[in-house]
């Protein structure tokens, strides 16, 4: 295999793995919604994977490791907005 073919093949494999990971997360969410959500308000409908780990240094977590909702929402506003821009 040439470097170009290998890179293309690796890209395809990584894309397939990303789809599989997304599918597995969706399966878990669907299971939760079916078994645990007592009302429509408790169902998780929109979600996205954030390509990083939340840390104190990154500003997403406070010193007691609690999520800082406002700053985190501000930091990932583009991802959040894109979730609601898509049709259901």
Short mmCIF file of N, CA and C in Angstrom, two decimals:
data_model
loop_
_atom_site.label_atom_id
_atom_site.label_comp_id
_atom_site.label_asym_id
_atom_site.label_seq_id
_atom_site.Cartn_x
_atom_site.Cartn_y
_atom_site.Cartn_z
N UNK A 1 0.83 -1.20 0.00
CA UNK A 1 0.00 0.00 0.00
C UNK A 1 0.87 1.25 0.00
N UNK A 2 0.44 2.21 -0.79
CA UNK A 2 1.16 3.48 -0.79
C UNK A 2 0.73 4.29 0.42
N UNK A 3 1.47 5.34 0.72
CA UNK A 3 1.13 6.21 1.85
C UNK A 3 -0.25 6.85 1.66
N UNK A 4 -0.56 7.21 0.42
CA UNK A 4 -1.86 7.84 0.13
C UNK A 4 -2.99 6.84 0.36
N UNK A 5 -2.81 5.62 -0.14
CA UNK A 5 -3.83 4.59 0.06
C UNK A 5 -3.98 4.24 1.53
N UNK A 6 -2.88 4.17 2.24
CA UNK A 6 -2.92 3.85 3.67
C UNK A 6 -3.62 4.95 4.44
N UNK A 7 -3.33 6.20 4.11
CA UNK A 7 -3.98 7.33 4.79
C UNK A 7 -5.47 7.33 4.50
N UNK A 8 -5.84 7.04 3.27
CA UNK A 8 -7.26 6.99 2.89
C UNK A 8 -7.96 5.85 3.63
N UNK A 9 -7.31 4.70 3.70
CA UNK A 9 -7.87 3.55 4.41
C UNK A 9 -8.01 3.85 5.90
N UNK A 10 -7.02 4.47 6.49
CA UNK A 10 -7.06 4.83 7.91
C UNK A 10 -8.20 5.81 8.16
N UNK A 11 -8.37 6.79 7.29
CA UNK A 11 -9.47 7.75 7.41
C UNK A 11 -10.81 7.03 7.39
N UNK A 12 -10.97 6.06 6.49
CA UNK A 12 -12.22 5.30 6.39
C UNK A 12 -12.48 4.49 7.66
N UNK A 13 -11.43 3.87 8.19
CA UNK A 13 -11.57 3.08 9.42
C UNK A 13 -11.95 3.97 10.59
N UNK A 14 -11.31 5.13 10.72
CA UNK A 14 -11.62 6.05 11.80
C UNK A 14 -13.05 6.59 11.69
N UNK A 15 -13.50 6.84 10.48
CA UNK A 15 -14.88 7.31 10.27
C UNK A 15 -15.87 6.23 10.67
N UNK A 16 -15.57 4.99 10.34
CA UNK A 16 -16.43 3.87 10.71
C UNK A 16 -16.49 3.71 12.23
N UNK A 17 -15.35 3.83 12.88
CA UNK A 17 -15.31 3.73 14.35
C UNK A 17 -16.09 4.86 15.00
N UNK A 18 -16.01 6.06 14.45
CA UNK A 18 -16.76 7.19 14.99
C UNK A 18 -18.25 6.95 14.86
N UNK A 19 -18.69 6.41 13.72
CA UNK A 19 -20.11 6.09 13.53
C UNK A 19 -20.56 5.02 14.52
N UNK A 20 -19.72 4.02 14.74
CA UNK A 20 -20.05 2.94 15.68
C UNK A 20 -20.16 3.50 17.10
N UNK A 21 -19.24 4.38 17.48
CA UNK A 21 -19.27 4.97 18.81
C UNK A 21 -20.55 5.79 18.99
N UNK A 22 -20.90 6.57 17.99
CA UNK A 22 -22.12 7.37 18.05
C UNK A 22 -23.34 6.45 18.17
N UNK A 23 -23.35 5.37 17.41
CA UNK A 23 -24.45 4.41 17.46
C UNK A 23 -24.58 3.81 18.86
N UNK A 24 -23.45 3.45 19.47
CA UNK A 24 -23.49 2.85 20.81
C UNK A 24 -24.00 3.84 21.85
N UNK A 25 -23.58 5.09 21.76
CA UNK A 25 -24.11 6.12 22.67
C UNK A 25 -25.62 6.26 22.49
N UNK A 26 -26.06 6.30 21.23
CA UNK A 26 -27.50 6.46 20.96
C UNK A 26 -28.28 5.27 21.50
N UNK A 27 -27.73 4.07 21.38
CA UNK A 27 -28.38 2.88 21.95
C UNK A 27 -28.58 3.04 23.45
N UNK A 28 -27.55 3.51 24.15
CA UNK A 28 -27.65 3.71 25.59
C UNK A 28 -28.67 4.77 25.96
N UNK A 29 -28.71 5.84 25.18
CA UNK A 29 -29.69 6.92 25.43
C UNK A 29 -31.10 6.39 25.19
N UNK A 30 -31.28 5.65 24.10
CA UNK A 30 -32.60 5.09 23.81
C UNK A 30 -33.06 4.15 24.93
N UNK A 31 -32.14 3.34 25.43
CA UNK A 31 -32.46 2.42 26.53
C UNK A 31 -32.86 3.21 27.78
N UNK A 32 -32.10 4.25 28.10
CA UNK A 32 -32.44 5.08 29.26
C UNK A 32 -33.83 5.69 29.08
N UNK A 33 -34.08 6.27 27.91
CA UNK A 33 -35.36 6.92 27.67
C UNK A 33 -36.52 5.93 27.82
N UNK A 34 -36.33 4.71 27.35
CA UNK A 34 -37.38 3.70 27.41
C UNK A 34 -37.60 3.19 28.83
N UNK A 35 -36.51 2.95 29.56
CA UNK A 35 -36.62 2.28 30.86
C UNK A 35 -36.72 3.24 32.05
N UNK A 36 -36.20 4.44 31.94
CA UNK A 36 -36.09 5.31 33.11
C UNK A 36 -36.84 6.63 33.02
N UNK A 37 -37.10 7.11 31.83
CA UNK A 37 -37.76 8.40 31.69
C UNK A 37 -39.26 8.23 31.95
N UNK A 38 -39.73 8.84 33.01
CA UNK A 38 -41.14 8.71 33.38
C UNK A 38 -42.02 9.69 32.62
N UNK A 39 -41.42 10.73 32.06
CA UNK A 39 -42.18 11.71 31.30
C UNK A 39 -41.34 12.18 30.12
N UNK A 40 -41.98 12.88 29.20
CA UNK A 40 -41.27 13.42 28.03
C UNK A 40 -40.14 14.37 28.47
N UNK A 41 -40.38 15.11 29.56
CA UNK A 41 -39.39 16.07 30.05
C UNK A 41 -38.12 15.39 30.54
N UNK A 42 -38.18 14.13 30.91
CA UNK A 42 -37.01 13.40 31.40
C UNK A 42 -36.22 12.71 30.29
N UNK A 43 -36.73 12.75 29.08
CA UNK A 43 -36.05 12.08 27.97
C UNK A 43 -34.93 12.95 27.42
N UNK A 44 -33.84 12.30 27.11
CA UNK A 44 -32.71 12.97 26.46
C UNK A 44 -32.94 12.87 24.96
N UNK A 45 -33.10 14.01 24.31
CA UNK A 45 -33.42 14.01 22.89
C UNK A 45 -32.26 14.48 22.02
N UNK A 46 -31.54 15.48 22.45
CA UNK A 46 -30.44 16.01 21.66
C UNK A 46 -29.15 15.89 22.47
N UNK A 47 -28.10 15.47 21.80
CA UNK A 47 -26.82 15.34 22.47
C UNK A 47 -25.71 15.46 21.43
N UNK A 48 -24.52 15.72 21.93
CA UNK A 48 -23.33 15.80 21.06
C UNK A 48 -22.12 15.39 21.88
N UNK A 49 -21.18 14.79 21.22
CA UNK A 49 -19.91 14.45 21.87
C UNK A 49 -19.00 15.66 21.76
N UNK A 50 -18.44 16.06 22.88
CA UNK A 50 -17.49 17.17 22.91
C UNK A 50 -16.09 16.56 22.77
N UNK A 51 -15.29 17.03 21.84
CA UNK A 51 -14.00 16.40 21.56
C UNK A 51 -12.89 16.77 22.54
N UNK A 52 -13.21 16.77 23.83
CA UNK A 52 -12.21 17.08 24.83
C UNK A 52 -12.67 16.54 26.18
N UNK A 53 -11.79 16.53 27.13
CA UNK A 53 -12.13 16.16 28.50
C UNK A 53 -12.33 17.44 29.29
N UNK A 54 -13.39 17.51 30.07
CA UNK A 54 -13.62 18.69 30.89
C UNK A 54 -12.63 18.71 32.04
N UNK A 55 -12.00 19.87 32.26
CA UNK A 55 -11.00 20.02 33.31
C UNK A 55 -11.17 21.35 34.01
N UNK A 56 -10.51 21.47 35.17
CA UNK A 56 -10.47 22.75 35.87
C UNK A 56 -9.69 23.76 35.03
N UNK A 57 -8.56 23.33 34.50
CA UNK A 57 -7.72 24.21 33.69
C UNK A 57 -8.44 24.69 32.43
N UNK A 58 -9.29 23.83 31.87
CA UNK A 58 -10.03 24.20 30.67
C UNK A 58 -11.20 25.13 30.95
N UNK A 59 -11.55 25.30 32.23
CA UNK A 59 -12.61 26.21 32.62
C UNK A 59 -13.99 25.58 32.71
N UNK A 60 -14.11 24.29 32.38
CA UNK A 60 -15.41 23.64 32.43
C UNK A 60 -15.79 23.19 33.84
N UNK A 61 -14.78 22.92 34.68
CA UNK A 61 -15.02 22.43 36.04
C UNK A 61 -14.47 23.41 37.07
N UNK A 62 -15.17 23.48 38.20
CA UNK A 62 -14.69 24.29 39.31
C UNK A 62 -13.70 23.50 40.15
N UNK A 63 -13.17 24.09 41.22
CA UNK A 63 -12.16 23.43 42.04
C UNK A 63 -12.67 22.16 42.74
N UNK A 64 -13.99 22.03 42.91
CA UNK A 64 -14.54 20.81 43.51
C UNK A 64 -15.02 19.84 42.44
N UNK A 65 -14.62 20.09 41.18
CA UNK A 65 -14.92 19.26 40.02
C UNK A 65 -16.39 19.25 39.64
N UNK A 66 -17.12 20.30 40.04
CA UNK A 66 -18.50 20.46 39.60
C UNK A 66 -18.50 21.22 38.28
N UNK A 67 -19.44 20.86 37.41
CA UNK A 67 -19.54 21.50 36.11
C UNK A 67 -19.92 22.97 36.25
N UNK A 68 -19.20 23.83 35.56
CA UNK A 68 -19.53 25.26 35.51
C UNK A 68 -20.39 25.46 34.26
N UNK A 69 -21.71 25.41 34.47
CA UNK A 69 -22.65 25.40 33.35
C UNK A 69 -22.53 26.60 32.43
N UNK A 70 -22.54 27.80 32.98
CA UNK A 70 -22.49 29.00 32.15
C UNK A 70 -21.24 29.08 31.29
N UNK A 71 -20.06 29.02 31.91
CA UNK A 71 -18.83 29.09 31.12
C UNK A 71 -18.70 27.95 30.11
N UNK A 72 -19.17 26.76 30.49
CA UNK A 72 -19.09 25.62 29.58
C UNK A 72 -20.03 25.82 28.40
N UNK A 73 -21.24 26.29 28.68
CA UNK A 73 -22.19 26.56 27.60
C UNK A 73 -21.64 27.64 26.66
N UNK A 74 -21.02 28.66 27.23
CA UNK A 74 -20.43 29.71 26.40
C UNK A 74 -19.31 29.17 25.52
N UNK A 75 -18.47 28.32 26.10
CA UNK A 75 -17.32 27.77 25.38
C UNK A 75 -17.75 26.89 24.21
N UNK A 76 -18.85 26.15 24.38
CA UNK A 76 -19.31 25.21 23.36
C UNK A 76 -20.61 25.68 22.69
N UNK A 77 -20.83 26.98 22.68
CA UNK A 77 -22.05 27.57 22.11
C UNK A 77 -22.29 27.14 20.67
N UNK A 78 -21.25 27.05 19.86
CA UNK A 78 -21.40 26.67 18.46
C UNK A 78 -21.98 25.26 18.34
N UNK A 79 -21.46 24.33 19.14
CA UNK A 79 -21.95 22.95 19.11
C UNK A 79 -23.39 22.90 19.60
N UNK A 80 -23.69 23.61 20.68
CA UNK A 80 -25.05 23.63 21.22
C UNK A 80 -26.03 24.20 20.20
N UNK A 81 -25.67 25.32 19.60
CA UNK A 81 -26.55 25.93 18.61
C UNK A 81 -26.78 25.02 17.41
N UNK A 82 -25.75 24.29 17.00
CA UNK A 82 -25.90 23.40 15.84
C UNK A 82 -26.87 22.27 16.14
N UNK A 83 -26.96 21.85 17.40
CA UNK A 83 -27.90 20.78 17.77
C UNK A 83 -29.34 21.23 17.55
N UNK A 84 -29.63 22.49 17.80
CA UNK A 84 -30.98 23.00 17.68
C UNK A 84 -31.28 23.55 16.30
N UNK A 85 -30.26 23.73 15.48
CA UNK A 85 -30.46 24.21 14.12
C UNK A 85 -30.88 23.06 13.20
N UNK A 86 -30.50 21.83 13.59
CA UNK A 86 -30.82 20.65 12.78
C UNK A 86 -32.31 20.34 12.91
N UNK A 87 -32.86 19.75 11.87
CA UNK A 87 -34.25 19.31 11.97
C UNK A 87 -34.27 18.00 12.74
N UNK A 88 -35.35 17.75 13.50
CA UNK A 88 -35.42 16.54 14.34
C UNK A 88 -35.43 15.25 13.56
#
